[in-house]
Coordinates of C-alpha atoms and ligand atoms in Angstrom, one line a residue:
M12 CA 7.6 -31.1 -13.6
A13 CA 11.0 -32.9 -14.5
E14 CA 13.1 -30.3 -14.0
A15 CA 11.6 -29.6 -10.5
A16 CA 11.8 -33.4 -9.5
K17 CA 15.6 -33.0 -10.5
K18 CA 16.0 -30.2 -8.0
S19 CA 14.1 -31.6 -5.4
D20 CA 16.5 -34.9 -5.6
I21 CA 19.7 -32.7 -4.7
L22 CA 17.8 -31.3 -1.8
L23 CA 17.2 -34.9 -0.5
E24 CA 20.0 -35.0 1.1
L25 CA 19.5 -32.9 4.2
T26 CA 21.7 -32.5 6.9
D27 CA 22.2 -30.9 10.3
D28 CA 23.5 -28.1 8.8
H29 CA 20.3 -27.3 7.5
L30 CA 18.7 -27.0 10.7
E31 CA 18.2 -23.5 12.2
S32 CA 19.4 -21.9 8.4
G33 CA 16.2 -20.3 8.1
L34 CA 15.1 -23.4 5.6
R35 CA 17.6 -22.3 2.8
G36 CA 17.5 -24.2 -0.2
V37 CA 15.2 -26.5 1.2
P38 CA 12.6 -27.5 -1.4
V39 CA 9.1 -26.6 -0.4
G40 CA 6.7 -26.8 -3.1
Y41 CA 6.0 -25.2 -6.8
T42 CA 5.1 -21.5 -7.6
T43 CA 3.4 -20.8 -10.6
T44 CA 3.8 -16.9 -11.0
S45 CA 7.6 -16.2 -10.8
A46 CA 11.0 -17.3 -10.3
V47 CA 14.4 -15.9 -8.7
E48 CA 17.4 -17.7 -10.5
A49 CA 20.7 -16.8 -8.4
D50 CA 23.0 -15.9 -11.2
K51 CA 19.9 -14.6 -13.3
G52 CA 17.6 -12.2 -11.5
L53 CA 13.7 -12.0 -11.3
F54 CA 11.3 -13.6 -13.6
Y55 CA 7.4 -13.3 -14.0
V56 CA 5.6 -16.1 -15.4
G57 CA 8.7 -16.3 -17.6
R58 CA 9.6 -12.9 -18.2
A59 CA 12.6 -11.0 -17.2
V60 CA 11.3 -8.5 -14.8
E61 CA 13.1 -5.8 -16.4
D62 CA 11.8 -6.2 -19.7
I63 CA 8.3 -5.9 -18.3
A64 CA 8.8 -3.3 -15.4
T65 CA 7.7 -0.4 -17.6
E66 CA 4.5 -1.9 -18.8
D67 CA 1.4 -0.9 -17.6
P68 CA 0.9 -2.4 -14.2
E69 CA -2.8 -4.0 -14.6
K70 CA -0.9 -6.4 -17.2
V71 CA 1.7 -7.5 -15.1
I72 CA -0.9 -8.1 -12.6
Y73 CA -2.9 -9.8 -15.0
L74 CA 0.1 -11.9 -16.0
L75 CA 0.6 -13.1 -12.3
L76 CA -3.1 -13.6 -11.8
Y77 CA -3.7 -15.6 -15.3
K78 CA -0.2 -16.3 -16.3
Q79 CA -0.5 -14.8 -19.6
M80 CA -0.3 -11.0 -21.1
P81 CA -3.8 -9.8 -21.5
T82 CA -5.4 -9.0 -24.9
D83 CA -6.6 -5.4 -25.3
V84 CA -10.1 -6.8 -24.4
Q85 CA -9.1 -8.5 -21.6
L86 CA -7.1 -5.7 -20.4
S87 CA -10.1 -3.4 -20.2
G88 CA -12.2 -6.1 -19.0
F89 CA -9.6 -6.6 -15.8
R90 CA -9.4 -2.6 -15.6
R91 CA -13.0 -2.5 -15.3
E92 CA -13.3 -5.3 -12.8
L93 CA -10.7 -4.0 -10.6
L94 CA -12.5 -0.3 -10.9
S95 CA -15.7 -1.6 -10.0
R96 CA -14.2 -3.1 -6.8
A97 CA -11.8 -0.4 -5.6
S98 CA -14.2 1.5 -3.0
V99 CA -13.4 0.4 0.6
P100 CA -16.2 0.2 3.1
T101 CA -16.4 3.3 5.5
G102 CA -16.2 1.0 8.5
V103 CA -12.9 0.1 7.7
F104 CA -11.9 4.0 7.5
A105 CA -13.8 4.6 10.6
S106 CA -11.4 2.2 12.4
L107 CA -8.2 3.7 10.9
Y108 CA -9.4 7.1 12.8
A109 CA -8.8 5.5 15.8
L110 CA -5.3 4.4 15.5
P111 CA -2.4 6.2 17.0
H112 CA -0.5 8.3 14.8
H113 CA 2.9 7.4 16.2
G114 CA 2.2 3.8 15.3
H115 CA 4.1 2.8 12.1
P116 CA 2.5 3.2 8.8
M117 CA 2.8 -0.7 8.4
K118 CA 1.1 -1.8 11.7
W119 CA -1.7 0.5 10.4
F120 CA -1.4 -1.3 7.0
I121 CA -1.6 -4.9 8.9
H122 CA -4.6 -3.7 11.0
A123 CA -6.8 -2.1 7.8
I124 CA -6.1 -5.6 5.9
N125 CA -7.8 -7.4 8.6
V126 CA -10.6 -5.0 9.2
L127 CA -11.5 -5.0 5.3
G128 CA -11.4 -8.9 5.6
M129 CA -14.5 -8.7 8.0
F130 CA -16.1 -6.5 5.6
S131 CA -15.8 -9.5 2.9
H132 CA -19.0 -11.1 1.4
N133 CA -17.1 -13.7 -0.6
R134 CA -17.3 -16.7 2.1
N135 CA -13.6 -17.7 2.1
D136 CA -13.5 -17.8 -1.5
Y137 CA -9.7 -17.3 -2.0
R138 CA -10.3 -16.3 -5.5
K139 CA -12.6 -13.6 -5.3
D140 CA -10.9 -12.0 -1.9
A141 CA -7.6 -12.0 -4.0
I142 CA -9.5 -9.9 -6.8
D143 CA -11.0 -7.6 -4.1
L144 CA -7.9 -7.3 -2.0
I145 CA -6.1 -6.3 -5.1
A146 CA -8.5 -3.8 -6.3
K147 CA -8.9 -2.3 -2.6
I148 CA -5.2 -2.0 -1.6
P149 CA -4.5 1.4 -3.4
T150 CA -7.5 2.7 -1.7
L151 CA -6.5 1.3 1.5
T152 CA -2.9 2.5 1.5
A153 CA -3.8 5.8 0.2
A154 CA -6.6 6.5 3.4
I155 CA -3.3 5.5 5.4
F156 CA -1.3 8.2 4.2
R157 CA -3.9 10.8 4.5
L158 CA -5.3 9.7 7.7
R159 CA -2.3 9.1 9.6
E160 CA -0.7 12.5 8.4
G161 CA -3.7 14.8 8.7
W162 CA -4.0 15.7 4.8
G163 CA -7.8 14.7 5.2
D164 CA -10.4 12.4 4.8
P165 CA -9.9 9.5 2.2
I166 CA -10.2 10.5 -1.3
P167 CA -12.5 8.0 -3.3
P168 CA -11.6 6.2 -6.5
D169 CA -12.2 8.0 -10.0
P170 CA -13.4 5.7 -12.4
N171 CA -11.5 7.3 -15.1
L172 CA -8.2 6.2 -14.0
G173 CA -6.0 3.7 -14.6
Y174 CA -4.5 1.6 -11.2
I175 CA -1.3 3.4 -10.2
E176 CA -2.7 7.0 -11.5
N177 CA -5.7 6.3 -9.4
F178 CA -3.7 5.5 -6.3
V179 CA -1.8 9.1 -6.7
H180 CA -5.0 10.6 -7.3
M181 CA -6.5 9.0 -3.9
L182 CA -3.0 9.9 -2.4
G183 CA -3.7 13.6 -3.0
V184 CA -0.2 14.8 -1.8
P185 CA -1.0 18.4 -0.6
S186 CA 2.0 20.0 -1.8
H187 CA 1.8 18.6 -5.6
G188 CA 0.9 20.3 -8.8
P189 CA 0.7 18.5 -12.2
E190 CA 4.1 18.3 -12.4
E191 CA 5.1 16.6 -9.1
T192 CA 2.0 14.4 -9.6
A193 CA 3.0 13.1 -13.3
K194 CA 6.7 12.5 -11.8
L195 CA 5.2 10.4 -8.7
I196 CA 3.2 8.2 -11.3
K197 CA 6.0 7.7 -13.3
L198 CA 8.0 6.3 -10.8
M199 CA 5.0 4.8 -8.8
R200 CA 4.3 2.4 -11.9
V201 CA 7.8 1.2 -12.1
F202 CA 7.5 0.5 -8.2
E203 CA 4.4 -1.4 -8.6
T204 CA 5.9 -3.8 -11.4
T205 CA 9.1 -4.1 -9.4
H206 CA 7.9 -5.5 -6.3
L207 CA 4.9 -7.7 -7.5
D208 CA 6.5 -10.8 -6.4
H209 CA 9.7 -12.6 -5.9
G210 CA 9.0 -16.4 -5.8
G211 CA 7.9 -18.7 -3.4
G212 CA 9.8 -18.9 -0.6
N213 CA 10.8 -14.8 0.5
L214 CA 9.6 -14.6 4.1
S215 CA 6.6 -12.7 3.8
T216 CA 5.0 -14.8 0.6
F217 CA 6.1 -17.9 2.5
T218 CA 4.3 -16.7 5.8
G219 CA 1.3 -16.0 3.9
K220 CA 0.8 -19.3 2.3
A221 CA 1.6 -20.9 5.8
V222 CA -1.0 -19.1 7.3
A223 CA -3.5 -19.9 4.6
S224 CA -2.5 -23.5 4.7
G225 CA -4.5 -23.7 8.0
K226 CA -7.5 -22.4 5.8
A227 CA -7.1 -19.0 7.3
D228 CA -9.0 -16.2 4.9
M229 CA -7.0 -14.4 2.5
Y230 CA -7.1 -11.4 4.6
E231 CA -5.9 -13.3 8.0
S232 CA -3.3 -14.8 5.3
I233 CA -2.0 -11.5 4.0
S234 CA -2.3 -9.6 7.2
A235 CA 0.6 -12.3 8.3
A236 CA 2.5 -11.9 5.2
M237 CA 2.5 -8.1 5.4
C238 CA 4.0 -8.7 9.4
G239 CA 6.8 -10.9 7.9
L240 CA 7.4 -7.7 5.3
A241 CA 7.7 -5.1 8.2
G242 CA 11.1 -6.6 9.2
P243 CA 14.0 -4.8 8.5
L244 CA 15.8 -7.5 6.8
H245 CA 13.1 -7.7 4.7
G246 CA 10.6 -5.0 3.4
R247 CA 11.5 -2.3 5.7
A248 CA 15.1 -2.6 4.3
N249 CA 14.1 0.5 2.0
Q250 CA 13.3 2.7 5.1
E251 CA 16.3 1.8 6.8
C252 CA 18.3 2.3 3.9
L253 CA 16.8 5.7 3.0
E254 CA 17.6 6.7 6.5
F255 CA 21.5 5.8 5.9
I256 CA 21.6 7.6 2.7
Q257 CA 19.9 10.5 4.5
D258 CA 22.8 10.3 7.1
C259 CA 25.4 10.4 4.6
V260 CA 23.9 13.4 2.8
M261 CA 23.8 15.1 6.2
H262 CA 27.5 14.1 7.2
I263 CA 29.2 14.6 3.9
G264 CA 27.2 17.6 2.8
A265 CA 24.8 17.7 -0.3
D266 CA 27.1 19.4 -2.6
H267 CA 30.5 17.5 -1.3
I268 CA 29.0 14.1 -2.0
N269 CA 32.3 11.8 -2.8
E270 CA 33.4 8.2 -2.6
A271 CA 36.3 8.5 0.2
E272 CA 33.6 9.9 2.7
V273 CA 30.6 7.6 1.5
R274 CA 33.1 4.5 1.8
A275 CA 34.5 5.5 5.6
L276 CA 30.4 5.8 6.6
I277 CA 29.8 2.4 5.2
M278 CA 33.2 0.8 7.2
K279 CA 32.1 2.6 10.3
K280 CA 28.9 1.1 9.8
L281 CA 30.3 -2.5 9.4
N282 CA 32.9 -2.0 12.3
N283 CA 29.7 -1.2 14.4
K284 CA 28.6 -4.9 13.5
E285 CA 25.4 -3.0 11.7
V286 CA 23.9 -4.3 8.7
V287 CA 24.6 -2.4 5.1
Y288 CA 20.8 -2.1 4.1
G289 CA 19.8 -2.4 0.5
F290 CA 22.6 -4.7 -0.3
G291 CA 22.6 -8.7 -0.1
H292 CA 20.4 -11.5 -0.7
A293 CA 19.3 -14.6 -0.1
V294 CA 19.0 -16.0 -3.2
L295 CA 20.3 -14.0 -5.7
R296 CA 24.3 -13.8 -6.5
V297 CA 24.3 -11.1 -8.8
E298 CA 22.8 -7.4 -8.8
D299 CA 19.1 -7.5 -8.3
P300 CA 17.9 -6.5 -11.6
R301 CA 15.2 -4.3 -9.8
A302 CA 17.6 -1.9 -8.4
R303 CA 19.1 -1.2 -11.8
V304 CA 15.7 -0.7 -13.2
L305 CA 15.2 1.9 -10.3
R306 CA 18.5 3.5 -10.9
K307 CA 17.5 4.1 -14.0
V308 CA 14.4 5.6 -13.4
G309 CA 16.3 7.7 -11.0
S310 CA 18.4 9.1 -13.8
E311 CA 15.5 10.2 -15.6
I312 CA 13.4 11.7 -12.9
C313 CA 16.1 12.9 -10.3
P314 CA 19.7 12.9 -11.7
E315 CA 20.9 15.6 -9.7
S316 CA 19.3 14.8 -6.3
P317 CA 22.4 14.6 -3.7
L318 CA 20.2 11.1 -2.1
F319 CA 20.5 9.6 -5.6
K320 CA 24.0 10.5 -6.1
V321 CA 24.5 8.4 -2.9
I322 CA 22.7 5.5 -4.0
K323 CA 24.8 5.5 -7.3
L324 CA 28.0 6.0 -5.4
L325 CA 26.9 2.7 -2.9
A326 CA 26.4 0.4 -5.7
E327 CA 29.6 0.7 -6.7
V328 CA 31.4 1.1 -3.6
V329 CA 29.7 -1.1 -1.3
P330 CA 29.9 -4.5 -3.3
P331 CA 34.0 -4.7 -3.0
I332 CA 33.6 -4.1 0.8
L333 CA 31.3 -6.4 1.1
K334 CA 33.1 -9.1 -1.0
A335 CA 36.1 -8.9 1.9
N336 CA 34.1 -10.8 4.2
P337 CA 33.6 -14.7 2.6
K338 CA 30.4 -15.0 5.0
I339 CA 28.3 -12.6 2.6
S340 CA 26.9 -14.4 0.1
N341 CA 25.9 -11.6 -2.2
P342 CA 27.6 -8.0 -1.7
Y343 CA 25.3 -6.6 -4.5
A344 CA 22.5 -4.2 -4.3
N345 CA 19.0 -5.3 -3.8
V346 CA 15.6 -3.6 -4.5
D347 CA 15.8 -1.8 -1.6
S348 CA 18.4 0.3 -2.1
A349 CA 17.5 2.5 -4.6
S350 CA 13.8 3.0 -4.2
G351 CA 13.6 5.4 -1.3
S352 CA 15.6 8.2 -2.5
L353 CA 13.3 8.2 -5.6
L354 CA 10.4 8.4 -3.8
V355 CA 11.9 11.5 -2.0
A356 CA 12.3 12.9 -5.2
C357 CA 8.6 12.4 -6.1
G358 CA 7.5 14.1 -2.7
L359 CA 6.7 10.9 -0.3
T360 CA 9.7 12.1 1.9
K361 CA 9.0 9.9 5.0
P362 CA 10.7 6.9 4.9
E363 CA 8.3 4.7 7.2
Y364 CA 5.7 4.6 4.8
Y365 CA 8.2 3.1 2.2
T366 CA 7.0 -0.5 3.3
T367 CA 3.4 0.1 2.7
L368 CA 3.9 0.9 -0.7
F369 CA 6.1 -2.4 -1.3
G370 CA 3.3 -4.2 0.4
M371 CA 0.6 -2.6 -1.7
S372 CA 2.6 -4.2 -4.9
R373 CA 3.5 -7.6 -3.3
V374 CA 0.1 -8.3 -2.1
V375 CA -0.5 -9.2 -5.6
G376 CA 1.9 -11.9 -5.9
I377 CA 1.3 -13.5 -2.5
A378 CA -2.3 -13.3 -3.1
A379 CA -1.9 -15.0 -6.6
Q380 CA 0.2 -17.6 -4.7
I381 CA -2.0 -18.5 -2.4
V382 CA -4.8 -19.0 -4.6
Y383 CA -2.5 -21.5 -6.6
E384 CA -1.9 -23.4 -3.3
R385 CA -5.1 -23.1 -2.0
C386 CA -7.3 -23.8 -4.9
E387 CA -5.2 -25.5 -7.9
A388 CA -2.4 -27.5 -6.1
R389 CA -2.8 -31.3 -5.6
N390 CA -5.4 -31.2 -8.3
G391 CA -7.4 -28.5 -6.6
K392 CA -7.2 -30.3 -3.4
G393 CA -4.7 -27.7 -2.0
V394 CA -1.3 -28.0 -0.4
P395 CA -2.0 -29.6 3.4
I396 CA -1.4 -27.5 6.3
M397 CA 2.1 -26.8 7.1
R398 CA 3.8 -28.7 9.8
P399 CA 7.6 -28.9 9.3
K400 CA 9.8 -30.9 11.9
Y401 CA 11.7 -29.5 14.8
F402 CA 13.8 -31.5 16.9
Y403 CA 13.3 -31.4 20.8
S404 CA 16.8 -30.4 22.4
P405 CA 16.5 -28.3 25.8
E406 CA 19.5 -26.5 25.1
G407 CA 19.1 -26.1 21.2
T408 CA 22.5 -24.7 19.9
A409 CA 22.3 -22.0 22.3
K410 CA 25.9 -21.6 24.1
G411 CA 25.6 -20.2 28.1
E412 CA 22.6 -20.2 30.0
A413 CA 19.3 -19.5 28.8
V414 CA 17.5 -16.7 30.6
I415 CA 13.5 -16.6 30.9
A416 CA 12.5 -12.8 31.6
G417 CA 10.7 -12.9 34.8
S418 CA 11.8 -16.2 36.0
G419 CA 13.9 -14.7 38.9
Ligands
LIG526 N1 25.5 -6.0 5.3 C1 26.2 -6.7 6.4 N2 26.1 -7.8 6.8 C2 25.4 -8.8 5.8 C3 24.5 -8.4 4.7 C4 24.7 -6.8 4.7 N3 24.2 -6.3 3.6 N4 24.4 -9.2 4.0 C5 24.7 -10.3 4.8 N5 25.2 -10.0 5.7 C6 26.0 -11.1 6.7 C7 24.5 -11.9 7.2 O1 24.1 -11.0 8.4 C8 25.3 -13.0 7.7 O2 26.0 -12.7 9.0 P1 26.0 -13.8 10.3 O3 26.3 -15.1 9.7 O4 26.5 -13.2 11.4 O5 24.3 -13.4 10.7 C9 26.1 -13.2 6.9 O6 26.5 -11.8 6.3 C10 25.7 -14.0 5.9 O7 24.4 -13.8 5.4 P2 24.2 -14.2 3.6 O8 24.0 -15.7 3.6 O9 25.1 -13.5 2.6 O10 22.5 -13.6 3.5 P3 21.4 -14.2 4.2 O11 20.7 -15.2 3.2 O12 21.4 -14.7 5.7 O13 20.6 -13.0 4.2 C11 19.7 -10.7 3.9 C12 20.1 -12.1 3.6 C13 18.8 -9.8 2.7 C14 18.8 -10.9 4.8 C15 21.1 -10.3 3.9 O14 21.8 -9.7 3.0 C16 20.9 -8.7 4.7 O15 20.4 -8.7 5.9 N6 21.1 -7.5 3.9 C17 20.5 -6.3 4.4 C18 19.3 -6.0 4.7 C19 18.3 -5.8 3.2 O16 18.9 -5.0 2.1 N7 17.1 -6.8 3.0 C20 16.2 -6.5 1.8 C21 16.3 -7.8 1.0 C22 15.4 -7.6 -0.1 C23 14.2 -8.0 0.7 O17 13.8 -8.8 1.1 O18 13.6 -7.2 0.4

């Protein structure tokens, strides 16, 4: 608490520069789950993410929810609890059959979470809804893949499987044999643990907590959070990044990946005033440790993949290029740089689905933070409804004339 008070003292000096800055550095509250330290990385309840990334996903989820690693007895009880709640009401699936297949999977995902809330019998009990949602989210995510891709009806959870093993089972990728399934499980376990939580102020988490502050229920709040995650500067960066990597391989040729041509494609992107997805960060000032963890998994499961060769090259080539622009605070790879190419190597070849996988994992941290803000903060009273200050100013900071569509 003393440490936190010191931090907010520093930031009490708010100036005009803080306006329209996306609330950078403006203190808002506390997180009890995780911390992003600019020069060190990401910590879940004090543990460096790279140290626990290969733990059982259920253990890490338990850590974020209960702030301690589970004993064996606690872990098996928690696994049983998740499994007992993993089934999704058929009414939720029925609503998915009606959705347009061209709709982005994130739109399906957001819809499905909201509909799931209509079937909750927990009377807006944030704690119960958090566990229910965490238990059901793999079932829901897998069903979205199957229905949208025409792979068949949803596959029910198998009570003998772990959290991620069950997800891969319910996904039932048609082209997968046992070897591909094992590879996808290996990747998805690490994908899950590395995406679970990321401090309190990232856009999706902040949005979820803001919506919950009006006492919207867990499902409405998480749907709103997932709308935040759907943007290309946030969760959809993994899709955008892979699409760029695929372009690189197409232009250069899978057998000729080389530094000079990758560099030229990056320069072309920057000269066109485009963003280099998978690089940069609002808080971190070092390489995202999650990018390293994922590259390590890549070197085990797909070292020869041309896409993987490009991401390894990008991690070296991009930072010096971005560093040359003094505006860019962090030139290094973030979590979204590596995940897509590994998913392709494991048979999930359509980039538009990747943000739903990010969302499946991130639901955990956001739900845990909503439980804290609604049920525990301020001695259980909860954080009040969000209401930051905006100054009225007809022209704001716009230069030139404002144009209102349709105003003639
Ligand atoms: N490529 C090109 N330009 C970049 C850049 C990148 N990777 N990273 C930052 N910049 C630019 C910003 O667009 C900004 O330009 P303007 O001043 O013209 O608006 C300027 O550099 C300063 O930005 P910053 O202070 O370094 O970064 P922000 O805190 O504003 O934004 C982030 C952080 C992540 C949105 C930004 O680095 C970015 O757009 N990266 C690419 C998208 C991406 O990978 N997002 C995923 C982040 C992780 C996640 O949330 O999932």
